Structures are given as structure tokens and as C-alpha cells.
């Protein structure tokens, strides 16, 4: 595959500074509501703050790729004397947990770096504690096919119901339309 | 579709075990906004004057505010209202934290609870699924501990839990409801919850809260956010650090407590230790505080950090909120701040109000020193100050021995104990413990605030107006230059003219008329905050806050779609305020009850005080008994209340 120039966008997380306010969840969900800012629902946010307050755990995690299967082995981490649950650092939408799935449809959610928003990622802009730091750099990368949110959603539906069922439903809907 | 509010309340009748999701009347938004406003309306309509705190008919209402769950920063208050066992009036303590947003996301504005459960239960609200679950295994458990136990039981770390401890279960009159890093404390909500046999309310929600004009709402929030940034970077130069920022009021961040420790009275609000804050104290307190605080934390959707995670020695970790840092330590006359980190954990687990309780414990100590409590009463009590306080705290939470008296609060305990104990009840208004402060010269603003507000606890009424005159004119002029929060330019002159001494100083100045205007303004802001569910640290409590009369109506309009301006918002909160007052009047409150503690100021002026009260009453549209007149009620579309007051013989026809 050909090499192409790509802007890599990352958000650095300085979790030590996080005060657990969940503003990032609020604003992310508001931005992604239809129409924009018409509703707030942290359950649909592409960033979730994992908390175990009495263990001093406040950890913002961004929604990553969708994966149809949960992993076989899991990890446990001990950092600064605190034990983190096996899935804490994982960004994937996977069958074993509800996080990063739309609560109504069950479809996967993924951070899109607030595509289309002029001032960049909203969570970064609204976190007033400098926990989230936006970084952008140019990189030479292998060309790859990036799947968008709808494709990821369809893939999840296929995984859940199989091609046949989905095909039938799709055909029925097309007829109605 | 309903905007900002969900449009549904959860109605739970514990006696019948009945749970209903009830759609609310959309008109209530226009007449009472939400939060405090609609709570007062429900109590007025449904709880008669004959109902006492521990009757099954006493409603216990957990309410969100109108803007809770929206992107409005710091809109996270849960307001709990009930007839208070302490005052027998309608109380409405609030807590920050995360509970109210979660309730909104579960699809409810309020949880309205009536009746009593036969057994100890907890309520589990999971979107549309609501259950009463057995809590027998949680009996006697700590209020903080319970929150985590329930999360584990429900296998969801995101469940928000409001819980009571042993004090609530035992119906101590100062029992609190604890949640996250905050608590709903004043007036004994925990006791009413315990009386209803509810150990906790757990909530989890995954539904949306809708905004009518979201883009516009966000544009207003951007302005507010800009101001927050500005204020965080530019503390007010003219005032001391604890007053210079926003938030409520950042007691965890600042170590320098010279002002609180020297201006407030120690013990049972007795002694001012005017030379307390030495270099040595500064050093040891700094060490103690910085080592105990593991992390600064905030409430839901708030950039400020008024709370802290405490990890101190072998004390299990817990979260702490602002003023508790000083109350027990000062009441016990302990100089070592380490005591704070230890006793607060215990007090929060028991679920006791950290404002009233320390004064009550110190009152117990005073009674012992005066020979009213005997050696027999104190049998087994350690003799050191710290040990004695732990021992008393334990007795109170368990209602054991003298703890059974003290658990009723200073006022009721004094009357039950007799033998002259009444003389030691010197710091209550309407039977409720007040700020532990004893001052020299009467302050007209504070006189009115102590006497008249329905919140009853003074600490939460004061606000945007500086607490004392600034020493020189130049500083005052600098201060007023940049003060967009003011409702009217004329207030600037009031402030610049206000001198610390002389003719233009307390008690003559501000004049009764000016004092009425200023107090009314501060009260109104609190009432708006309490309807919207906004933290007073970002609105009514601080000097120059981000939220104020000039931007509130814009937020309300864009969030709800309501066509409303500043005057409209003022009218609504005035309506709710007068309804609340009328309700308390129906429950017996009159002019004679509106008295600050007798020794609050050394120098008193009975005639001026009476003038102040009558001027204020008049300004508010109340008669000389402090009861809203028919005319006033009519202006606020509350004719039904006027009829009700007349029918009950509280207002006389023709005399107002
Ligand atoms: S907005 Fe920032 S401080 Fe708040 S929870 Fe998110 S990352 Fe943490
Ligand atoms: S960058 Fe945008 S989409 Fe991604 S988590 Fe932040 S707010 Fe959400
Ligand atoms: S200002 Fe402080 S108390 Fe108020 S909401 Fe924010 S963190 Fe909570």
C-alpha cells in the first residue's frame, strides 16, 4: 500500500489532574446529539471518566475501535499502589461491557475528535483542569481504509444478528421506502 | 417534548409499597421553575399544618434543579425538602455531587416519598425500573460505606447513591444525607429519611435531557466559561484569599484560616481566639492539610474543586467538603488540624450535619462543666478534648445516655434537660444552630438575614454583597468599577459610601431601606440558584460570581424555550418565596420567631432592629407579623394562598 501523509490527532491525558467532574462527558454527548447541542446524555459520550473515588481513581478514557469479540486474556494493572480493573484502560467497544455503546440502539460509539468542530475536540476545550491536551502531528503512514461510524454500526449489527437477518430487514425497509 | 426538565416525577408511597411515574403539569415551569420552587408548591398543596416531621404524611422530596444535567456548569444540586424535626418548618438543605444529574438522566425531576416502610429498604432507580430493596444488611453501616456497598451489590460503579448513617436511622435531629463528596445536612433530612426506613436511594440513568435551543444555550455557556477562566486567573484583589475566588469557598485549597479561626467563636460558639493564627499554627496546619489531601475533587460538571479526597494515616479514605474542616476542631478547642481528618470521617459515616453537631457536642461539654450533666452522665468518657468529642459523637449517633438528649439538637435538648440548660442554648434561630460567630456591632444586613430567611441557616443566605465595609474609599471604588453582577447601578454608591466606622457605618448604614434592597437581592439570587440547581458557589454565595441576574434569564429561556426575561425570572422566584413564607406562617411562624441569637452582637439597638424588620417586611409586601399581604399575594398570582390564609384566620380581611 502507498504511503500517505496523515494528520495524527491525539489527546494526551494527564489523569493526575482530573477532578472527576465529567464535564467532558456532558459536552461530548451534547455535541454529538442531533441536532447539535439539542440534548445531553453522558451515556452516549465518547469519553467516559472511570471512577473509583475512594481508591483515588479518576480516569478519562476515549472510545476506540469497535470489536466484535471480547479478548481472551485480560490485564490487571497496579499503578501507584492502586489496582485497576481488567478492562479499565481498554478503549474498545466490546460485547463484555456497556461502555461506549449507544444506550438505546446498542450501537458502538467512537471518538471522532469532534469532526467538523472548528475549535477542535470539545472535551479538551471544556475541561478547565488541563487534563486533556490536544496534539496534532503530521505522519507518513500506510494508506488504510478508515471505516466511519455508520460502517462500524453496521458491522456491529451484522455481528449481532448475522448477514441473513440484517439482509432481510434491510430489504423490507427498502421496500417500504 | 419537555425541555430542561424531564416532565416526570417519581411518586413512592412506602406504606403501600406503591411506585408511580407521574407526568407533571408543564405550567409549573412557568409558575415555579423547578427545584425549590416546585418543591414548595407540592408541600403547600399536599402537607397540612398538622403534619409533623415523623408523621407518615410528611413528604420527603429529593429534587433536581431545572438546569441539572444540562451543560450549565455547576448545575448539580440535589434539593431535599421536608418538615424539619428541628424547626417544624419546611426545610430544604441541598447537596452537590452527582446524584441529581443521574436522576435527570434516569428520566425524573423529583422523587416524592410519602408513608413509611415497615422494614429498612433502599430505593433503586434504574431508568424506568424502580425497586424497593431490602436493606437489612446495611443497618448500622456508615453513610459513606453504604454508597460503595450498594455500588458493589448492583455491580455498577456509576450508580450514584445518597445514604444515611446510624444517626439518620436513629432519627437524630441533625442527621444528614451523604452522597459522594457532599451532603444534604441542615434541618435533619437524614432523620426523616431514617424515620421512613430508607437507608439509601441509588440512581442510574442513561436517558437524555433535552435543550430547546441548544446552540444558543451553549453560546451563553461560552460567555460564562470565559468569565470562569477570567476569575480563576484573576482573584479579586481587594479581599482576603478565601473570598477572592469562586466556588464554595475552596476551604480545601486554602490553608490560611486566620480569618475563620480568629473571627468565629470556638466551643459552643463562645470564645474568639483572636491570636490563634501564629506562624507555628500556619506551619503545622499546612503540613497537616497538604499531607491529608490526596486529590482535589469537584461536583458534577464543575471546573472548581471545593472538595478533597482525604487519606490520612490509618483513617479509611473519604471525601470532604468545605467548612467541615474547621467546625469540629474549633468546637472541641483542638489546635491540631489532624483531629479534623479523623473526626470528620466518623461524623460523615454516622451521617451528621457538621455545622450543628459540633456545636451540640460543645454544648454537652459546657453542661458538664456547669454541673448540669454529671460524672454519672459522662461515665466512660475520656478526659482529653479529642477523646471526649469522639465519645460524645458516638453517644449522639447512637442516641445512648445523654446522647439521646443531644441528638435532638441544642434547642430541644436544653428544654428536655432543664436545670438551667436553656441558658446554654444561645446560638439558635428558630430552634436551629447558627453560624458560630459572636461580634461587636450589630450589622443591619446580617440582622435581616439571620432573622428572616426561610433557609434558616445563615451561611447559605449571604452572598454577592461584601460581608464588611472596606477600609478605604479607593479600594471600594476599585471594587465597584468592575461589578456587572449588580442588579442596579445605585448599589455601587451604597457600597462606596459604606464606611467601617463613623456615621456611615453599621448599624446606621446601610439604612433600613438600603439593607432591605440588598438583602432582597441576595435572597432572590439564592432562590434562583435553588430553583435551577446551581451551586451557590458559582451564583449567589460568592462575590462577583459567573451566574447572576443578567444572564440567568438567557440560560433559562434557551434551555426551556420559555419566553422569559429578567423580570419574569424575578417574579417566579418571588412567587415561590412568598408561597414558602405563607406555608411557614400557616405552620405558626410569626414575627416573634424572627430573632437572631440574643448575644450574636455585643452592641444591640432594639429600636433600630424593630425598624429594620418592619422596613424589610414592608419592602417584601408582608404585614407586621411577617405574613404576605393579600395585595402582595395577588400580584404574584397567589390569590388562593390569600384565601387560605384568611380562612385560617392568619390574614384578616381588610387588615391585610
Ligand atoms: S472535564 Fe477534565 S477534569 Fe473533568 S472529568 Fe473530564 S477530564 Fe476530568
Ligand atoms: S474529542 Fe470530541 S468526540 Fe472525542 S471524546 Fe472528546 S468530545 Fe468526544
Ligand atoms: S463550585 Fe465547588 S461546591 Fe460548587 S459545584 Fe463546583 S465543586 Fe461543587
CSV table of C-alpha atoms and ligand atoms in Angstrom, one decimal, chain A residues 11 24 28 32 46-47 62 110-114 121-124, ligand 2:
chain,number,residue,atom,x,y,z
A,11,UNK,CA,-5.4,13.7,23.2
A,24,UNK,CA,-16.1,16.2,29.2
A,28,UNK,CA,-19.2,15.4,24.1
A,32,UNK,CA,-22.9,14.6,19.2
A,46,UNK,CA,-17.3,9.1,23.5
A,47,UNK,CA,-15.3,9.8,26.6
A,62,UNK,CA,-11.8,7.7,25.0
A,110,UNK,CA,-16.3,6.1,18.8
A,111,UNK,CA,-14.4,9.3,19.4
A,112,UNK,CA,-14.2,11.2,16.1
A,113,UNK,CA,-12.1,14.1,17.6
A,114,UNK,CA,-15.2,16.2,17.1
A,121,UNK,CA,-12.1,18.5,20.4
A,122,UNK,CA,-14.9,19.8,22.6
A,123,UNK,CA,-13.8,17.7,25.7
A,124,UNK,CA,-10.4,19.3,25.5
C,2,LIG,S1,-12.7,14.5,21.0
C,2,LIG,FE1,-14.8,15.0,20.7
C,2,LIG,S2,-15.7,13.0,20.2
C,2,LIG,FE2,-13.8,12.6,21.1
C,2,LIG,S3,-14.3,12.3,23.3
C,2,LIG,FE3,-13.7,14.4,23.0
C,2,LIG,S4,-15.6,15.5,22.8
C,2,LIG,FE4,-16.0,13.3,22.4
